[in-house]
Structure formats: C-alpha cells, structure tokens
Amino acid sequence: MHQYEELGIKLDQLINSDSNGRGVAKKLYPYAFEKAGEPLVYKAARELVENSDKGSPVLIMTGFRTPPLYVQETDGPLGAASISRAFSICLNAKPIILTEQDERSLRIVRAAVEGAGLKISPLEDLLRGDQDLSASVVGFTHSEEYAEEDAKRLIDEVNPRAVIAVKKAGRNFKGVYHSMSGLNVSKYHAKVEYIVDEARKKGILTIGTGDGGNEVGMGAIEDAVRKHVPYGDVCRCPCRGGIASSSKVDVLITSSISNWGGYALSGMISKILEKPNGIHDPEAEELMFSLVAKEGAVDGIKGKAGKSADGLGVEAHKSVLMLIREMLF
C-alpha cells in the first residue's frame, strides 16, 4: 500500500468519527468506501492533482440555508475556502466558489475565503490570470427555468478542470431539496445539479463532500442514505420522497462535518504536491469562523449564529485541523 493510501485511511477515519454524536457519517462511510475501492480523501486528492494543471480554473460549490432562519450554515463555506487555498497555493489555480445568489450568502462565502488568506477578485480578472492568491465568489440561480442554460454558459466560460461540492444542498429524485429535519427548502437553494450534470457530460471530474445524505454527490450511496438516515426514505414534506440526494459525482467524501472533509482534502493535495502551506492553520480557522459568524452564518444544529458548526465550537474544529496537519506534515 502506498504511504498516501495509508494516510488516506487515517484521514477518512478521523473525519468520519462521530464527534458530534449524529451517528450518520460512520454509517455511510463503509458504503462510500466500497463504492470508491480506496480511501476517499486520497482518491479525491489524487484525481484532482492528476486532472489539474498550474493556473487552471476549478469550480467549488457550497451553501446550505437551514431553517428556521434560512441563512447559510457555517459548515460548508470554510471547507470550500480551505480547498480554494490549497488549489491557489499548490497549483496557482483559479478557484471560483459558487453559492446562492442572495447578498448575505455571497458575503458569508467571501468572508470565509478572506479568512483563509485569499483575496476576492472579479471573475473576469481571475480568469485572465491577473490575480495571485485570489478566488472569485459568484452566485447561481434558484430558478429551474434558467438553471440549465446558466449551467451550460458557466461551464463554457470557466472550463473548469474539476467541479467540487462541499456541503451543497442536493435534491432528491423528485427534484425537492430538504433540510435534515425533512422539510422542503427548495426555494432557498441554487439549482446546481445542472452544473454537475453538464460537467459530467463533458468529462470534467466531479467531487462531493457531505455529512447528512441530503447534499450534492450523495446519490452515489442513495440506498444507504434511505436506510440509515432519519427522513432519508420518507420526508415530512408533501413530496414524501425522502431527503436522500439523487445527484451523483465521480468521487464522494463522507465526513461527520463537511468542513472536515474539505480540510482533509486540502491537506492531502498539499501533501501530494509537497506544499505544507497549502492547508490553512488554526489561526486562520479561528479567523474564518469569526468572519462568517459576523456575517450571520449559523450553526446548522444550534440554529443560531456563532463560532461553531454542527454543534461543535471552534476549539473542536481547530483540534481536528491540527490533527490533520500533524498526520500529514
């Protein structure tokens, strides 16, 4: 077994530990591992490195607006920002982060990116290659009417080498987006499945990271989500189709908290490319939490803004980040 595979197993075990007591990721991970045939983080990182050239664009999607406030969660944007940093530092790549198009969502994601140490640049400037250590943050439509054409136009304009979803709300087989509590949240979310579908048609690598089964990419193990996740098979909304996402990606990473999947992925990319600075440090983690909380991002379990994600405070997240860094470097 290659040393990176051994590290990949350890990272998989760490990020799928049931630290917040939800009990979901540890049940879903074996199915994802069986599907992948190798450690999830290692497989995703290796394929991303193999498919990415220096200076190439990569599209990273995040965003889950959770009830009762329907504001972006703290889980997702930080993981997306971490991956953006790794691509920027390790490959001088052009990260484009996509989220919901409302102004608060955009501010939250921009705050995470800045906390990770990158500058925010207009998309046109980024694609021209005028900016170093930069990322663009763009919104995507909530409308089914425009989503397919907008997705085609975006993929053609950006021509990404990969499309990565980090805690991005995903719809079920009936086209309905759900919260973990089984409620219909479709009108609050960007219809990004059209982007994933267009990317896969063009042979562009797709990666998904999730923790609950209702995120983009979890369609790879939909049957397991229906079996093991509350409301996975039958939801509380009139569709009765369950919260299980039907959208598929090439490589799925399960994680107890989706940000951790993003951190592990950015760490493994940094390891493969021998750039330890590619993964952010605990000080940046603290700053990211502070900045997104200031913009109103909420803990998806606690339902209120603050320096926590999925029920765990910032110190717990810094500890996991430090473990990832110590394991790799």
CSV table of C-alpha atoms in Angstrom, one decimal:
chain,number,residue,atom,x,y,z
A,1,MET,CA,0.0,0.0,0.0
A,2,HIS,CA,1.3,3.4,-0.9
A,3,GLN,CA,2.1,5.8,2.0
A,4,TYR,CA,-0.5,8.2,0.8
A,5,GLU,CA,-3.2,5.5,0.8
A,6,GLU,CA,-2.3,4.7,4.5
A,7,LEU,CA,-2.6,8.4,5.3
A,8,GLY,CA,-5.9,8.5,3.4
A,9,ILE,CA,-7.3,5.7,5.6
A,10,LYS,CA,-6.3,7.6,8.7
A,11,LEU,CA,-7.8,10.8,7.4
A,12,ASP,CA,-11.0,9.0,6.5
A,13,GLN,CA,-11.2,7.6,10.0
A,14,LEU,CA,-10.7,10.9,11.6
A,15,ILE,CA,-13.2,12.9,9.6
A,16,ASN,CA,-15.9,10.2,9.9
A,17,SER,CA,-15.5,9.9,13.7
A,18,ASP,CA,-18.9,10.6,15.3
A,19,SER,CA,-17.5,13.6,17.3
A,20,ASN,CA,-20.8,15.4,17.4
A,21,GLY,CA,-23.0,12.4,18.1
A,22,ARG,CA,-25.1,12.4,15.0
A,23,GLY,CA,-24.2,8.9,14.0
A,24,VAL,CA,-24.7,9.4,10.3
A,25,ALA,CA,-21.3,9.6,8.7
A,26,LYS,CA,-19.9,6.5,10.4
A,27,LYS,CA,-22.9,4.5,8.9
A,28,LEU,CA,-22.5,6.0,5.4
A,29,TYR,CA,-18.7,5.8,5.2
A,30,PRO,CA,-18.5,2.0,4.6
A,31,TYR,CA,-20.8,2.3,1.6
A,32,ALA,CA,-18.8,5.2,0.1
A,33,PHE,CA,-15.5,3.3,0.7
A,34,GLU,CA,-16.9,0.2,-1.0
A,35,LYS,CA,-18.0,2.3,-4.0
A,36,ALA,CA,-14.6,4.1,-4.3
A,37,GLY,CA,-12.5,1.0,-3.7
A,38,GLU,CA,-9.9,3.0,-1.9
A,39,PRO,CA,-9.6,5.8,0.8
A,40,LEU,CA,-12.0,8.6,-0.1
A,41,VAL,CA,-9.8,11.6,0.6
A,42,TYR,CA,-6.8,10.0,-1.1
A,43,LYS,CA,-8.8,9.1,-4.2
A,44,ALA,CA,-10.3,12.6,-4.5
A,45,ALA,CA,-7.0,14.3,-3.9
A,46,ARG,CA,-5.1,12.1,-6.3
A,47,GLU,CA,-7.6,12.6,-9.1
A,48,LEU,CA,-7.8,16.3,-8.6
A,49,VAL,CA,-4.0,16.6,-8.8
A,50,GLU,CA,-3.9,14.4,-11.9
A,51,ASN,CA,-6.6,16.5,-13.6
A,52,SER,CA,-5.4,19.9,-12.7
A,53,ASP,CA,-2.7,22.0,-14.4
A,54,LYS,CA,-0.9,25.0,-13.0
A,55,GLY,CA,-3.2,28.0,-13.4
A,56,SER,CA,-6.3,26.1,-14.4
A,57,PRO,CA,-9.7,27.0,-13.1
A,58,VAL,CA,-11.6,24.9,-10.6
A,59,LEU,CA,-15.3,25.3,-9.6
A,60,ILE,CA,-16.1,24.8,-5.9
A,61,MET,CA,-19.8,24.9,-4.8
A,62,THR,CA,-21.1,25.3,-1.3
A,63,GLY,CA,-24.1,26.5,0.5
A,64,PHE,CA,-26.9,25.1,2.8
A,65,ARG,CA,-29.5,27.6,4.0
A,66,THR,CA,-31.0,25.9,7.0
A,67,PRO,CA,-34.3,26.6,8.9
A,68,PRO,CA,-35.6,28.4,10.8
A,69,LEU,CA,-33.5,31.4,9.7
A,70,TYR,CA,-32.7,30.1,6.2
A,71,VAL,CA,-29.2,31.6,6.4
A,72,GLN,CA,-26.0,29.8,5.2
A,73,GLU,CA,-24.5,27.4,7.6
A,74,THR,CA,-21.0,27.7,9.0
A,75,ASP,CA,-20.4,24.2,7.7
A,76,GLY,CA,-19.5,24.3,4.0
A,77,PRO,CA,-18.1,27.7,3.3
A,78,LEU,CA,-15.0,27.1,5.5
A,79,GLY,CA,-14.3,23.8,3.8
A,80,ALA,CA,-14.7,25.4,0.4
A,81,ALA,CA,-12.4,28.2,1.3
A,82,SER,CA,-9.8,25.7,2.6
A,83,ILE,CA,-9.8,23.8,-0.7
A,84,SER,CA,-9.6,27.1,-2.6
A,85,ARG,CA,-6.5,28.0,-0.7
A,86,ALA,CA,-4.9,24.6,-1.4
A,87,PHE,CA,-5.5,25.0,-5.1
A,88,SER,CA,-4.3,28.6,-5.2
A,89,ILE,CA,-1.0,27.9,-3.3
A,90,CYS,CA,-0.2,24.4,-4.5
A,91,LEU,CA,-1.2,24.8,-8.2
A,92,ASN,CA,-1.5,28.6,-8.7
A,93,ALA,CA,-5.0,27.6,-9.8
A,94,LYS,CA,-8.1,29.8,-10.2
A,95,PRO,CA,-10.7,28.9,-7.6
A,96,ILE,CA,-14.3,30.0,-8.4
A,97,ILE,CA,-16.6,29.5,-5.5
A,98,LEU,CA,-20.3,29.3,-6.3
A,99,THR,CA,-23.1,29.7,-3.8
A,100,GLU,CA,-26.7,31.1,-3.5
A,101,GLN,CA,-27.1,34.4,-5.2
A,102,ASP,CA,-28.6,36.4,-2.3
A,103,GLU,CA,-26.2,39.0,-0.9
A,104,ARG,CA,-25.9,37.5,2.6
A,105,SER,CA,-24.8,34.2,1.2
A,106,LEU,CA,-22.2,35.8,-1.0
A,107,ARG,CA,-20.9,37.9,1.9
A,108,ILE,CA,-20.6,34.8,4.1
A,109,VAL,CA,-18.6,32.9,1.5
A,110,ARG,CA,-16.4,35.9,0.7
A,111,ALA,CA,-15.7,36.2,4.4
A,112,ALA,CA,-14.6,32.5,4.6
A,113,VAL,CA,-12.3,33.0,1.6
A,114,GLU,CA,-10.7,36.1,3.0
A,115,GLY,CA,-10.2,34.3,6.4
A,116,ALA,CA,-8.4,31.5,4.6
A,117,GLY,CA,-5.9,34.0,3.3
A,118,LEU,CA,-7.1,34.7,-0.3
A,119,LYS,CA,-8.1,37.9,-2.0
A,120,ILE,CA,-11.5,38.3,-3.6
A,121,SER,CA,-11.2,39.0,-7.3
A,122,PRO,CA,-13.8,39.6,-10.1
A,123,LEU,CA,-14.3,36.5,-12.2
A,124,GLU,CA,-13.1,38.2,-15.4
A,125,ASP,CA,-9.8,39.3,-13.7
A,126,LEU,CA,-9.3,35.8,-12.2
A,127,LEU,CA,-9.8,34.0,-15.5
A,128,ARG,CA,-7.4,36.4,-17.2
A,129,GLY,CA,-4.7,35.4,-14.7
A,130,ASP,CA,-4.2,38.9,-13.4
A,131,GLN,CA,-4.5,37.9,-9.7
A,132,ASP,CA,-2.4,35.7,-7.5
A,133,LEU,CA,-3.6,34.0,-4.3
A,134,SER,CA,-7.1,35.0,-5.3
A,135,ALA,CA,-10.6,33.5,-5.7
A,136,SER,CA,-13.9,34.6,-7.1
A,137,VAL,CA,-17.2,34.2,-5.4
A,138,VAL,CA,-20.3,34.0,-7.7
A,139,GLY,CA,-24.0,33.3,-7.2
A,140,PHE,CA,-26.1,30.8,-9.1
A,141,THR,CA,-29.8,30.9,-9.9
A,142,HIS,CA,-32.5,29.4,-7.7
A,143,SER,CA,-34.8,29.2,-10.8
A,144,GLU,CA,-35.4,25.9,-12.6
A,145,GLU,CA,-36.3,27.9,-15.6
A,146,TYR,CA,-32.9,29.4,-16.1
A,147,ALA,CA,-30.6,26.9,-14.4
A,148,GLU,CA,-29.8,24.5,-17.3
A,149,GLU,CA,-28.8,27.3,-19.7
A,150,ASP,CA,-26.9,29.2,-17.0
A,151,ALA,CA,-25.0,26.0,-16.1
A,152,LYS,CA,-24.0,25.4,-19.7
A,153,ARG,CA,-22.9,29.0,-20.1
A,154,LEU,CA,-20.9,28.9,-16.8
A,155,ILE,CA,-19.1,25.6,-17.7
A,156,ASP,CA,-18.3,27.0,-21.2
A,157,GLU,CA,-17.0,30.3,-19.8
A,158,VAL,CA,-14.9,28.9,-16.9
A,159,ASN,CA,-13.9,25.5,-18.4
A,160,PRO,CA,-13.0,24.1,-15.0
A,161,ARG,CA,-10.7,21.1,-14.6
A,162,ALA,CA,-12.9,19.9,-11.7
A,163,VAL,CA,-16.2,20.7,-10.0
A,164,ILE,CA,-16.3,20.2,-6.2
A,165,ALA,CA,-19.3,20.4,-3.9
A,166,VAL,CA,-18.8,21.0,-0.2
A,167,LYS,CA,-22.0,20.7,1.9
A,168,LYS,CA,-24.0,21.8,-1.1
A,169,ALA,CA,-27.8,21.2,-0.8
A,170,GLY,CA,-28.8,18.4,-3.1
A,171,ARG,CA,-32.3,17.5,-4.4
A,172,ASN,CA,-34.0,14.1,-4.2
A,173,PHE,CA,-35.3,12.1,-7.1
A,174,LYS,CA,-38.4,14.2,-7.2
A,175,GLY,CA,-36.4,17.4,-7.5
A,176,VAL,CA,-37.0,18.6,-4.0
A,177,TYR,CA,-34.3,19.9,-1.6
A,178,HIS,CA,-34.7,19.1,2.1
A,179,SER,CA,-33.3,20.0,5.5
A,180,MET,CA,-32.1,17.3,7.8
A,181,SER,CA,-35.4,17.6,9.6
A,182,GLY,CA,-37.3,16.6,6.4
A,183,LEU,CA,-38.6,20.0,5.4
A,184,ASN,CA,-38.8,21.3,1.8
A,185,VAL,CA,-36.2,24.1,1.4
A,186,SER,CA,-36.1,24.1,-2.4
A,187,LYS,CA,-36.8,27.8,-2.9
A,188,TYR,CA,-33.8,28.8,-0.9
A,189,HIS,CA,-31.2,26.9,-2.9
A,190,ALA,CA,-29.3,27.2,-6.1
A,191,LYS,CA,-30.1,24.5,-8.7
A,192,VAL,CA,-26.5,23.4,-9.0
A,193,GLU,CA,-27.3,19.8,-10.2
A,194,TYR,CA,-27.4,21.2,-13.7
A,195,ILE,CA,-23.7,22.3,-13.3
A,196,VAL,CA,-22.7,18.8,-12.1
A,197,ASP,CA,-24.6,17.2,-14.9
A,198,GLU,CA,-23.0,19.5,-17.5
A,199,ALA,CA,-19.6,18.8,-16.1
A,200,ARG,CA,-20.0,15.1,-16.2
A,201,LYS,CA,-21.3,15.2,-19.8
A,202,LYS,CA,-18.0,17.0,-20.7
A,203,GLY,CA,-15.8,14.5,-18.8
A,204,ILE,CA,-14.9,17.0,-16.1
A,205,LEU,CA,-14.0,15.5,-12.7
A,206,THR,CA,-16.7,15.9,-10.0
A,207,ILE,CA,-16.2,15.6,-6.3
A,208,GLY,CA,-18.8,15.8,-3.5
A,209,THR,CA,-18.4,16.2,0.3
A,210,GLY,CA,-21.3,15.8,2.7
A,211,ASP,CA,-22.4,14.7,6.1
A,212,GLY,CA,-26.1,14.0,6.1
A,213,GLY,CA,-27.1,12.4,2.8
A,214,ASN,CA,-29.0,15.4,1.5
A,215,GLU,CA,-26.0,17.0,-0.2
A,216,VAL,CA,-24.8,17.0,-3.8
A,217,GLY,CA,-23.0,13.8,-4.6
A,218,MET,CA,-24.8,11.6,-2.0
A,219,GLY,CA,-26.7,9.9,-4.8
A,220,ALA,CA,-23.7,7.6,-5.1
A,221,ILE,CA,-24.9,5.9,-2.0
A,222,GLU,CA,-28.6,6.9,-2.1
A,223,ASP,CA,-29.8,3.4,-0.9
A,224,ALA,CA,-27.6,3.7,2.2
A,225,VAL,CA,-28.9,7.2,3.0
A,226,ARG,CA,-32.5,5.9,2.7
A,227,LYS,CA,-31.7,3.0,5.0
A,228,HIS,CA,-29.7,4.8,7.7
A,229,VAL,CA,-30.6,8.5,7.8
A,230,PRO,CA,-33.7,9.8,9.6
A,231,TYR,CA,-36.2,11.0,6.9
A,232,GLY,CA,-33.8,9.6,4.3
A,233,ASP,CA,-36.6,7.5,2.7
A,234,VAL,CA,-39.7,9.4,3.7
A,235,CYS,CA,-39.6,13.1,4.4
A,236,ARG,CA,-42.0,15.4,6.3
A,237,CYS,CA,-43.0,17.5,3.2
A,238,PRO,CA,-45.8,16.6,0.8
A,239,CYS,CA,-43.4,15.0,-1.7
A,240,ARG,CA,-42.8,12.1,0.6
A,241,GLY,CA,-39.7,11.2,-1.4
A,242,GLY,CA,-37.2,11.4,1.4
A,243,ILE,CA,-34.2,13.7,1.9
A,244,ALA,CA,-31.8,11.4,0.2
A,245,SER,CA,-30.0,13.3,-2.6
A,246,SER,CA,-30.1,11.6,-6.0
A,247,SER,CA,-27.2,13.6,-7.5
A,248,LYS,CA,-24.1,11.6,-8.3
A,249,VAL,CA,-20.4,12.6,-8.5
A,250,ASP,CA,-17.2,10.8,-9.6
A,251,VAL,CA,-15.8,10.7,-6.0
A,252,LEU,CA,-17.8,11.1,-2.8
A,253,ILE,CA,-16.2,12.0,0.6
A,254,THR,CA,-18.4,11.4,3.6
A,255,SER,CA,-17.5,13.3,6.8
A,256,SER,CA,-19.1,13.9,10.2
A,257,ILE,CA,-18.8,17.6,9.5
A,258,SER,CA,-18.4,18.6,5.8
A,259,ASN,CA,-15.8,21.2,6.6
A,260,TRP,CA,-13.5,18.5,7.8
A,261,GLY,CA,-13.8,16.7,4.5
A,262,GLY,CA,-12.7,19.9,2.9
A,263,TYR,CA,-9.8,20.3,5.3
A,264,ALA,CA,-8.6,16.7,4.8
A,265,LEU,CA,-8.8,17.1,1.0
A,266,SER,CA,-6.8,20.3,1.0
A,267,GLY,CA,-4.3,18.7,3.3
A,268,MET,CA,-3.9,15.7,1.1
A,269,ILE,CA,-3.5,17.8,-2.0
A,270,SER,CA,-0.8,19.8,-0.1
A,271,LYS,CA,0.9,16.6,0.9
A,272,ILE,CA,1.0,15.1,-2.6
A,273,LEU,CA,2.4,18.4,-4.0
A,274,GLU,CA,4.8,18.9,-1.1
A,275,LYS,CA,3.4,22.3,-0.2
A,276,PRO,CA,2.6,22.2,3.6
A,277,ASN,CA,1.4,25.8,3.5
A,278,GLY,CA,-1.5,24.7,1.2
A,279,ILE,CA,-3.6,23.8,4.2
A,280,HIS,CA,-4.6,26.7,6.5
A,281,ASP,CA,-3.6,26.8,10.1
A,282,PRO,CA,-5.6,27.0,13.4
A,283,GLU,CA,-5.3,30.8,13.5
A,284,ALA,CA,-6.9,31.0,10.0
A,285,GLU,CA,-9.6,28.6,11.2
A,286,GLU,CA,-10.4,31.0,14.1
A,287,LEU,CA,-10.5,33.9,11.8
A,288,MET,CA,-12.8,32.2,9.3
A,289,PHE,CA,-15.3,31.3,12.0
A,290,SER,CA,-15.2,34.9,13.3
A,291,LEU,CA,-15.7,36.4,9.9
A,292,VAL,CA,-18.6,34.2,8.8
A,293,ALA,CA,-20.3,34.5,12.2
A,294,LYS,CA,-20.1,38.3,11.9
A,295,GLU,CA,-21.9,38.0,8.6
A,296,GLY,CA,-24.6,35.9,10.3
A,297,ALA,CA,-23.7,32.3,9.3
A,298,VAL,CA,-25.5,29.8,11.6
A,299,ASP,CA,-24.6,26.5,13.2
A,300,GLY,CA,-26.9,24.0,11.5
A,301,ILE,CA,-27.7,22.2,14.7
A,302,LYS,CA,-27.9,25.1,17.1
A,303,GLY,CA,-29.8,27.2,14.7
A,304,LYS,CA,-28.0,30.4,15.6
A,305,ALA,CA,-25.0,32.5,14.5
A,306,GLY,CA,-21.7,31.9,16.3
A,307,LYS,CA,-18.3,30.4,16.1
A,308,SER,CA,-19.5,26.8,15.9
A,309,ALA,CA,-20.5,24.3,13.2
A,310,ASP,CA,-22.8,21.3,13.5
A,311,GLY,CA,-22.9,21.6,17.3
A,312,LEU,CA,-19.2,21.8,18.0
A,313,GLY,CA,-17.4,25.0,19.0
A,314,VAL,CA,-14.4,26.5,17.2
A,315,GLU,CA,-11.8,24.9,19.5
A,316,ALA,CA,-13.0,21.4,18.5
A,317,HIS,CA,-12.7,22.3,14.8
A,318,LYS,CA,-9.2,23.7,15.4
A,319,SER,CA,-8.2,20.5,17.1
A,320,VAL,CA,-9.4,18.4,14.1
A,321,LEU,CA,-7.5,20.7,11.8
A,322,MET,CA,-4.3,20.4,13.9
A,323,LEU,CA,-4.7,16.6,13.9
A,324,ILE,CA,-4.9,16.6,10.1
A,325,ARG,CA,-1.8,18.8,9.8
A,326,GLU,CA,0.1,16.7,12.3
A,327,MET,CA,-0.8,13.5,10.4
A,328,LEU,CA,0.3,14.9,7.1
A,329,PHE,CA,3.3,17.0,8.0
